[in-house]
Amino acid sequence: MENFILSGALNQINGRKDSMLEIKDLHAGFEGTEIVKGISLTVNKGEIHAIMGPNGSGKSTLSKILAGHPAYEAMGGTVTFMGKDLLELSPDQRALEGIFLGFQYPVEVPGVNNAEFLRMAYNAKMARQGKEELDPLDFDDILDEKMKLVGMDSKYKDRSLNEGFSGGEKKKNEILQMAVLQPKLAILDETDSGLDIDALRVVANGVNKLINQDNAIILITHYQRLLEYVKPHYVHVLSKGEIVKSGDKSLALDLEAQGYDWLTPVPK
Amino acid sequence: MKTNTVPKPSVSEVLENKDDYKYGFTTDIESDVFLKGLDENVIRAISQKKNEPPFMLEFRLKAYRKWLTMKEPAWPNVKYPPIDYQNISYYAAPKARKKLESLDEVDPEILKTFEKLGIPLEEQKRLSNVAVDAVFDSVSVATTHKKKLMEHGIIFCPISEAVQEYPELVEEYLGTVVPVGDNFFAALNSAVFTDGSFVYIPPDTVSPMELSTYFRINTEETGQFERTLIICAENSYVSYLEGCTAPRFDTNQLHAAVVELVTLDNAEIKYSTVQNWYAGDKETGKGGIYNFVTKRGKCLGKDSKISWTQVETGSAITWKYPSCILMGDNSSGEFYSVALTNGHMQADTGTKMIHIGRNTRSSIISKGISADYSSNSYRGLVKVNKSAANARNYTQCDSMLVGEKCSAHTFPYIESANSTAQLEHEASTSKISEEQLFYLESRGISRENAITAVINGFCKEVFKQLPMEFAVEAQKLLALKLEDSVG
Ligand SMILES: Nc1ncnc2c1ncn2[C@@H]1O[C@H](COP(=O)(O)OP(=O)(O)OP(=O)(O)O)[C@@H](O)[C@H]1O
Ligand SMILES: [Mg+2]
């Protein structure tokens, strides 16, 4: 059992914490092809984990499996989130449990008003918590505040969801959604890619505002850059569907300097 | 300024419909039903029952004789067994109907039916901002707010009544937009129509409320052949809504309506339909309404405008092309359509824009959604006559497929005889996107609501044309119809 919880081992050094997400020996893929090949990872409350790794190593696949994308299937292993079997839940239920996926490629939904979409999502959460749903006027106040926080112009409220948004605008819109929904666990899949310096700072800011003792974040990234603003507790390297190395943030620096080659698993 | 509201209950009622067709009940009342079959005697009998002036009988007989020489159209992209026109009863009316002085005289069972459908007709309950003409089988049973409208000089009454009270108006306009021999079903309608609504808006008048007609087929094996005529005089405006339901029968029922609209100089008619006739059994395809309808508007005056908005969600077969004849210079026509087919439904629908006057403009926005085993065709004609200098048309035609076994087709026809015409056509076909649905669901939005949002987004340009509450409810109606299909 001890080999799978690398970060868990590190936790023990830091003292006992509440576990939020526990992935055990997860195998998953797409149309019968295994892409994620036995990943184990524990994320505790208050932690920031960075996942790095070469293109095509399975990072997005892992994030989609966690969010419940219907095209991907879990082929073995377990995922527990806040004590619940995550793989049993539909995507919307997972979101309502507190999981948020920042998409690597946010989807355009023509004709769906951005503000209205955000309100729908917000109200779904309110309904789940037995709280009162907000009408457009009341929600607008919340939205204005959050948009300011992520530095988004209010004109994006009345645009169709992501339609015609630039790459960077889409990423900011993901952070806006995260800020509105305040998830327990945010999985940000390359949210830093395609951002200019200012936007990167905004994203980092959003992440730092979200993180507290009750939340956790998984950052999937290719760049050390983001990690200068957001300090991860752990860095994992994913290669060919496996976590081949875990360490602290200095690992990210090593990777930046040396690339991934030295970590690629030796063929058996 | 031209915003209006619509009977909320009516539509929420429509909504509860879900997969199980909620309007599938019949009302148990004594009806006066003609024996099945059609000949000149039947037509004379209808005319007599309705106490019509001679010109009407002439009109009917001329249409009937024409009809006998005509063939049922075979070109629509729909399939159905031959209809036996002698096996239909051409007249069904709630019994003992004198000229009703007040609603108290309407059979309480009928009032109850409409109330169940969400259209309360009684004085205390009825909707304050919408005038309703309720048509039950072949006759109009009640029209609300007549008095108030009359104060503005607006005539809103059953067409059977108009034939008697305003024969000059009826004679002047009836059959001028859809001639008796226009097509097979229009000819049949002209011969045998029994009721429908009549509207006349006098010059310089904006109707103070929405006018609406609610159609209900009740008796099995009767056809419904209603006839609507709307005339909007100079500088006037009216917005008109039409809703329809029918009981669930295993047999198919024929609904062959004719709607004629006329606008004089600078007048505007906005005509909106939410059609939810019984579509037949979802699994077997048995039963349902054959909706073979001729709707056409004539922009007779200059600067006039006719706008059709339709949300078609029911009927086993739909064959319907609300059209505009743009005669007046600078007149314009619009067609906004959402057609949803599911189960075994077949729809062949679209429009015709005939440009005759100079600087005439038309736009066509069509959104077809097909699910299950259904077939959904858009058929549109844009015709520019030689006289129509600087005519412009914009056509956009999008189809969305939900599932693997349905189909979508587009048949755009363009005939232009004037080189100054500018015609644009755009078309697309796509599948409902799992990626979009997943994106929304991953934010905690339920699958149903995600579907609603995506479909609503797809249809947005059309829904935008509907009065607000109607639009909201129409969106939900689509979502409910699709719930099972997206899985
Ligand atoms: N829907 C799919 N269809 C076909 N192949 C897929 C699909 N999803 C993932 N794959 C394959 O699985 C592998 C892992 O893809 P994934 O997107 O998870 O990589 P990634 O680590 O996120 O890469 P990147 O850094 O480029 O974003 C790739 O080889 C990819 O082509
Ligand atoms: Mg990726």
PDB file of C-alpha atoms in Angstrom, chain A residues 67-70 91-92 95-96 100-101 103 106-113 117 120-121 124 161-162 174 177 181, chain B residues 433-450 452-461:
ATOM      1  CA  ALA A  67     -15.163  15.332 -13.841  1.00  0.00           C
ATOM      2  CA  GLY A  68     -17.184  12.476 -15.338  1.00  0.00           C
ATOM      3  CA  HIS A  69     -16.860  12.988 -19.080  1.00  0.00           C
ATOM      4  CA  PRO A  70     -19.151  10.375 -20.673  1.00  0.00           C
ATOM      5  CA  PRO A  91     -21.036  15.009 -13.925  1.00  0.00           C
ATOM      6  CA  ASP A  92     -23.509  17.489 -12.461  1.00  0.00           C
ATOM      7  CA  ALA A  95     -19.903  19.451  -9.583  1.00  0.00           C
ATOM      8  CA  LEU A  96     -22.468  19.811  -6.840  1.00  0.00           C
ATOM      9  CA  PHE A 100     -14.633  21.988 -10.699  1.00  0.00           C
ATOM     10  CA  LEU A 101     -12.771  21.309 -13.919  1.00  0.00           C
ATOM     11  CA  PHE A 103     -11.108  22.992 -19.256  1.00  0.00           C
ATOM     12  CA  PRO A 106     -13.341  25.529 -22.979  1.00  0.00           C
ATOM     13  CA  VAL A 107     -16.388  24.747 -25.104  1.00  0.00           C
ATOM     14  CA  GLU A 108     -18.343  27.350 -27.057  1.00  0.00           C
ATOM     15  CA  VAL A 109     -22.102  27.213 -26.549  1.00  0.00           C
ATOM     16  CA  PRO A 110     -23.801  29.515 -29.066  1.00  0.00           C
ATOM     17  CA  GLY A 111     -26.924  31.345 -27.988  1.00  0.00           C
ATOM     18  CA  VAL A 112     -26.433  30.619 -24.286  1.00  0.00           C
ATOM     19  CA  ASN A 113     -25.949  33.876 -22.464  1.00  0.00           C
ATOM     20  CA  PHE A 117     -25.306  30.313 -17.669  1.00  0.00           C
ATOM     21  CA  MET A 120     -27.920  28.635 -13.692  1.00  0.00           C
ATOM     22  CA  ALA A 121     -24.779  26.998 -12.360  1.00  0.00           C
ATOM     23  CA  ALA A 124     -27.933  24.674  -9.064  1.00  0.00           C
ATOM     24  CA  LEU A 161     -20.877  31.407 -23.552  1.00  0.00           C
ATOM     25  CA  ASN A 162     -17.273  31.355 -24.854  1.00  0.00           C
ATOM     26  CA  GLU A 174     -13.042  29.506 -16.603  1.00  0.00           C
ATOM     27  CA  GLN A 177     -16.756  30.329 -13.199  1.00  0.00           C
ATOM     28  CA  LEU A 181     -18.888  28.482  -7.861  1.00  0.00           C
TER      29      LEU A 181
ATOM     30  CA  SER B 433     -22.910  18.273 -28.965  1.00  0.00           C
ATOM     31  CA  GLU B 434     -22.002  15.978 -26.083  1.00  0.00           C
ATOM     32  CA  GLU B 435     -19.073  18.300 -25.414  1.00  0.00           C
ATOM     33  CA  GLN B 436     -21.413  21.227 -24.882  1.00  0.00           C
ATOM     34  CA  LEU B 437     -23.697  19.193 -22.662  1.00  0.00           C
ATOM     35  CA  PHE B 438     -20.765  17.922 -20.613  1.00  0.00           C
ATOM     36  CA  TYR B 439     -19.374  21.410 -20.247  1.00  0.00           C
ATOM     37  CA  LEU B 440     -22.641  22.660 -18.770  1.00  0.00           C
ATOM     38  CA  GLU B 441     -23.150  19.577 -16.635  1.00  0.00           C
ATOM     39  CA  SER B 442     -19.656  19.889 -15.232  1.00  0.00           C
ATOM     40  CA  ARG B 443     -20.846  23.162 -13.702  1.00  0.00           C
ATOM     41  CA  GLY B 444     -23.583  21.437 -11.748  1.00  0.00           C
ATOM     42  CA  ILE B 445     -26.327  22.005 -14.310  1.00  0.00           C
ATOM     43  CA  SER B 446     -28.567  18.960 -14.687  1.00  0.00           C
ATOM     44  CA  ARG B 447     -28.632  17.144 -17.987  1.00  0.00           C
ATOM     45  CA  GLU B 448     -32.205  18.287 -18.636  1.00  0.00           C
ATOM     46  CA  ASN B 449     -31.309  21.889 -18.031  1.00  0.00           C
ATOM     47  CA  ALA B 450     -28.175  21.532 -20.102  1.00  0.00           C
ATOM     48  CA  THR B 452     -32.695  23.082 -22.555  1.00  0.00           C
ATOM     49  CA  ALA B 453     -29.880  25.568 -22.609  1.00  0.00           C
ATOM     50  CA  VAL B 454     -28.194  24.157 -25.701  1.00  0.00           C
ATOM     51  CA  ILE B 455     -31.419  23.802 -27.697  1.00  0.00           C
ATOM     52  CA  ASN B 456     -32.614  27.167 -26.523  1.00  0.00           C
ATOM     53  CA  GLY B 457     -29.330  28.667 -27.626  1.00  0.00           C
ATOM     54  CA  PHE B 458     -29.724  27.012 -31.004  1.00  0.00           C
ATOM     55  CA  CYS B 459     -33.214  28.469 -31.406  1.00  0.00           C
ATOM     56  CA  LYS B 460     -32.510  31.809 -29.814  1.00  0.00           C
ATOM     57  CA  GLU B 461     -33.078  33.975 -32.870  1.00  0.00           C
TER      58      GLU B 461
END
